[in-house]
Amino acid sequence: SAVISQKPSRDICQRGTSLTIQCQVDSQVTMMFWYRQQPGQSLTLIATANQGSEATYESGFVIDKFPISRPNLTFSTLTVSNMSPEDSSIYLCSAYRGAQFFGPGTRLTVL
Amino acid sequence: QQQVKQSPQSLIVQKGGISIINCAYENTAFDYFPWYQQFPGKGPALLIAIRPDVSEKKEGRFTISFNKSAKQFSLHIMDSQPGDSATYFCAASQNSGGYQKVTFGTGTKLQVIP
């Protein structure tokens, strides 16, 4: 398994600003993932982050809006840029170690 | 296109009863089928998983039944308890460039009443 922490756990932001979410894994993993989950909904994959290479984005998500960093094998960040109320959601970090394990999520509200 | 269909959307079960959640998939390339449990305000937690060469897997009160020919699998929670009240997601994954790419079902909100 993998123990994953995220910061912040929640935030309220103003329209037009950006927020960077941090994800820390307890040990080295090759693949990390970022998901978005609307309240009461399923999980939607934003992008896959492999250490040392550019993140791979899913259809409907672009790097300018959701830039991702993966500086080492235990850490990743997701930035939500130029936020609008439609970006209000839960953002989940995940790491793959035989199966996907998830962090506790970051609940973002954009006013 | 929803590749993993999950039902029911919500489920109310009496304490001690059996909770059953069903999932179906289309993509025969899927080779790993995990179930996740998510409590409010928490991330999904891996509950139990099965590979398609096995028809059933049991861990405590949780059992996955898998029907490869029908492309269906289900989660059974025996002796359901109020503490089992959560949202359950089935998922299916396939190898994609050296890792397992996961597709999630739509989720089932389970409520176990005393």
Coordinates of C-alpha atoms in Angstrom, one line a residue:
Chain A
S1 CA 0.0 0.0 0.0
A2 CA 0.9 3.7 0.0
V3 CA 0.3 6.4 2.5
I4 CA -0.5 9.7 0.8
S5 CA -0.9 13.1 2.3
Q6 CA -2.2 16.3 0.6
K7 CA -2.0 20.0 1.5
P8 CA -4.2 21.9 1.9
S9 CA -7.1 19.8 2.9
R10 CA -9.5 22.6 1.9
D11 CA -9.4 26.1 0.6
I12 CA -11.7 28.9 -0.4
C13 CA -10.3 31.0 -3.3
Q14 CA -11.3 34.0 -5.3
R15 CA -12.1 33.8 -9.0
G16 CA -9.0 34.4 -11.2
T17 CA -6.5 33.3 -8.6
S18 CA -4.5 30.0 -8.6
L19 CA -4.0 27.3 -6.0
T20 CA -1.2 24.8 -5.8
I21 CA -2.0 21.4 -4.1
Q22 CA 0.8 19.4 -2.8
C23 CA 0.9 15.6 -2.6
Q24 CA 3.4 13.6 -0.6
V25 CA 3.8 9.8 -0.8
D26 CA 5.4 7.8 2.0
S27 CA 7.8 6.0 -0.3
Q28 CA 9.0 6.2 -3.9
V29 CA 6.5 5.5 -6.7
T30 CA 6.9 5.7 -10.4
M31 CA 3.4 6.9 -11.3
M32 CA 1.3 9.5 -9.6
F33 CA -2.2 10.7 -10.7
W34 CA -4.4 13.6 -10.2
Y35 CA -8.2 13.2 -10.1
R36 CA -11.2 15.5 -9.8
Q37 CA -14.3 14.5 -8.0
Q38 CA -17.5 16.6 -7.9
P39 CA -19.5 16.1 -4.7
G40 CA -21.5 12.9 -5.0
Q41 CA -19.9 12.0 -8.3
S42 CA -17.3 9.6 -9.6
L43 CA -13.6 10.2 -10.1
T44 CA -12.3 11.9 -13.3
L45 CA -8.6 11.5 -14.2
I46 CA -7.0 14.9 -14.9
A47 CA -3.4 13.7 -15.6
T48 CA -0.8 11.1 -15.0
A49 CA 2.6 12.3 -13.6
N50 CA 5.7 10.3 -14.2
Q51 CA 8.9 11.5 -12.6
G52 CA 11.3 13.1 -15.0
S53 CA 8.8 13.6 -17.8
E54 CA 5.9 15.9 -18.8
A55 CA 2.5 15.0 -17.3
T56 CA 0.1 13.3 -19.6
Y57 CA -3.3 15.0 -19.6
E58 CA -6.7 13.4 -20.3
S59 CA -9.1 14.8 -22.8
G60 CA -10.7 18.0 -21.6
F61 CA -7.7 19.0 -19.3
V62 CA -4.9 21.2 -20.5
I63 CA -1.5 22.0 -19.0
D64 CA -2.1 25.7 -19.0
K65 CA -5.1 25.3 -16.7
F66 CA -3.7 22.4 -14.6
P67 CA 0.1 22.5 -14.6
I68 CA 1.7 19.6 -12.7
S69 CA 5.1 19.2 -11.3
R70 CA 6.8 15.9 -10.3
P71 CA 10.3 16.8 -9.0
N72 CA 11.0 13.5 -7.4
L73 CA 9.6 10.0 -6.8
T74 CA 7.6 10.9 -3.6
F75 CA 6.1 14.4 -4.4
S76 CA 3.9 16.1 -6.9
T77 CA 2.0 19.3 -7.2
L78 CA -1.2 20.3 -9.1
T79 CA -1.9 23.9 -9.7
V80 CA -5.4 25.0 -10.6
S81 CA -4.9 28.2 -12.5
N82 CA -7.1 31.2 -13.2
M83 CA -9.9 29.6 -11.2
S84 CA -13.6 30.0 -11.8
P85 CA -16.5 28.7 -9.7
E86 CA -16.7 25.7 -12.1
D87 CA -13.4 24.5 -10.7
S88 CA -15.0 24.0 -7.3
S89 CA -14.4 20.3 -6.6
I90 CA -12.4 17.8 -4.6
Y91 CA -8.9 17.2 -6.1
L92 CA -7.4 13.8 -5.3
C93 CA -3.8 12.7 -5.6
S94 CA -3.1 9.0 -6.2
A95 CA -0.1 6.8 -6.4
Y96 CA 0.3 3.4 -8.1
R97 CA 1.9 0.6 -6.2
G98 CA 0.4 -2.6 -7.4
A99 CA -3.0 -0.8 -7.2
Q100 CA -4.0 2.9 -7.0
F101 CA -4.0 4.4 -3.5
F102 CA -5.5 7.8 -2.8
G103 CA -4.8 10.8 -0.6
P104 CA -7.5 12.4 1.5
G105 CA -8.3 15.0 -1.1
T106 CA -8.4 18.8 -1.3
R107 CA -11.8 20.4 -1.2
L108 CA -11.6 23.6 -3.3
T109 CA -14.4 26.2 -3.3
V110 CA -14.0 29.1 -5.8
L111 CA -16.1 32.2 -5.1
Chain B
Q1 CA -18.6 6.7 -23.0
Q2 CA -19.0 5.0 -19.6
Q3 CA -16.9 1.9 -19.7
V4 CA -17.8 0.6 -16.3
K5 CA -21.5 0.7 -15.5
Q6 CA -22.4 0.4 -11.8
S7 CA -25.8 -0.1 -10.1
P8 CA -27.7 0.7 -8.0
Q9 CA -26.9 4.4 -7.5
S10 CA -28.0 4.1 -3.9
L11 CA -28.9 1.3 -1.6
I12 CA -30.5 1.0 1.8
V13 CA -29.9 -2.2 3.8
Q14 CA -31.0 -3.3 7.2
K15 CA -28.2 -4.0 9.7
G16 CA -27.2 -7.7 9.3
G17 CA -28.4 -7.9 5.8
I18 CA -26.5 -8.4 2.6
S19 CA -25.5 -5.5 0.4
I20 CA -25.0 -6.2 -3.3
I21 CA -23.5 -3.8 -5.8
N22 CA -23.2 -4.8 -9.5
C23 CA -20.9 -3.6 -12.2
A24 CA -20.5 -4.4 -15.9
Y25 CA -17.8 -3.6 -18.4
E26 CA -17.2 -3.7 -22.1
N27 CA -13.5 -3.6 -22.6
T28 CA -12.0 -7.1 -22.6
A29 CA -8.5 -5.6 -22.1
F30 CA -9.4 -4.9 -18.4
D31 CA -7.4 -7.3 -16.3
Y32 CA -7.8 -6.0 -12.7
F33 CA -11.0 -5.2 -10.9
P34 CA -10.7 -3.3 -7.6
W35 CA -13.4 -2.0 -5.4
Y36 CA -13.0 1.3 -3.4
Q37 CA -14.8 2.5 -0.3
Q38 CA -15.1 6.2 0.3
F39 CA -16.3 7.9 3.5
P40 CA -17.5 11.5 3.4
G41 CA -14.5 13.9 3.4
K42 CA -12.0 11.1 2.8
G43 CA -10.2 9.7 -0.3
P44 CA -11.3 6.4 -1.8
A45 CA -9.7 3.4 0.0
L46 CA -8.9 0.1 -1.7
L47 CA -11.2 -2.5 -0.3
I48 CA -10.8 -5.6 -2.3
A49 CA -9.7 -6.6 -5.8
I50 CA -9.9 -9.5 -8.2
R51 CA -8.2 -10.6 -11.4
P52 CA -10.3 -12.2 -14.2
D53 CA -8.8 -15.7 -13.8
V54 CA -10.6 -16.0 -10.4
S55 CA -14.4 -16.3 -10.1
E56 CA -14.7 -15.3 -6.4
K57 CA -12.6 -13.6 -3.8
K58 CA -13.5 -13.2 -0.1
E59 CA -12.0 -11.0 2.5
G60 CA -13.9 -11.0 5.8
R61 CA -17.4 -9.9 5.1
F62 CA -16.6 -8.6 1.6
T63 CA -16.8 -10.9 -1.4
I64 CA -16.3 -10.2 -5.1
S65 CA -18.0 -12.4 -7.6
F66 CA -16.7 -12.3 -11.1
N67 CA -18.3 -13.6 -14.3
K68 CA -15.8 -13.2 -17.1
S69 CA -18.1 -14.4 -19.9
A70 CA -20.9 -12.0 -18.9
K71 CA -18.3 -9.2 -18.2
Q72 CA -19.9 -8.6 -14.9
F73 CA -18.7 -8.4 -11.3
S74 CA -20.3 -7.7 -8.0
L75 CA -19.5 -6.8 -4.4
H76 CA -21.3 -8.6 -1.6
I77 CA -21.2 -7.2 1.9
M78 CA -22.4 -9.9 4.3
D79 CA -23.8 -8.9 7.8
S80 CA -23.8 -5.3 6.8
Q81 CA -23.1 -2.8 9.6
P82 CA -23.9 0.9 10.0
G83 CA -20.1 1.4 9.8
D84 CA -20.2 0.1 6.2
S85 CA -22.3 3.2 5.2
A86 CA -20.2 4.8 2.5
T87 CA -19.9 5.2 -1.2
Y88 CA -18.5 2.2 -3.1
F89 CA -16.9 2.5 -6.5
C90 CA -16.1 -0.5 -8.7
A91 CA -13.3 0.0 -11.1
A92 CA -11.5 -1.8 -13.9
S93 CA -8.0 -1.3 -15.0
Q94 CA -5.7 -2.2 -17.9
N95 CA -2.0 -2.0 -18.6
S96 CA -1.2 1.3 -20.2
G97 CA 2.4 2.1 -20.8
G98 CA 3.7 0.2 -17.8
Y99 CA 1.0 1.1 -15.3
Q100 CA -2.6 0.2 -14.7
K101 CA -5.0 2.8 -16.0
V102 CA -8.1 2.8 -13.9
T103 CA -11.7 3.4 -15.0
F104 CA -14.2 4.0 -12.2
G105 CA -17.8 3.2 -12.0
T106 CA -20.3 5.9 -11.1
G107 CA -20.5 4.9 -7.4
T108 CA -23.1 3.4 -5.1
K109 CA -24.1 5.2 -1.9
L110 CA -24.8 2.6 0.7
Q111 CA -26.7 3.3 3.9
V112 CA -27.0 0.6 6.5
I113 CA -29.8 1.3 9.0
P114 CA -30.0 -0.2 12.5

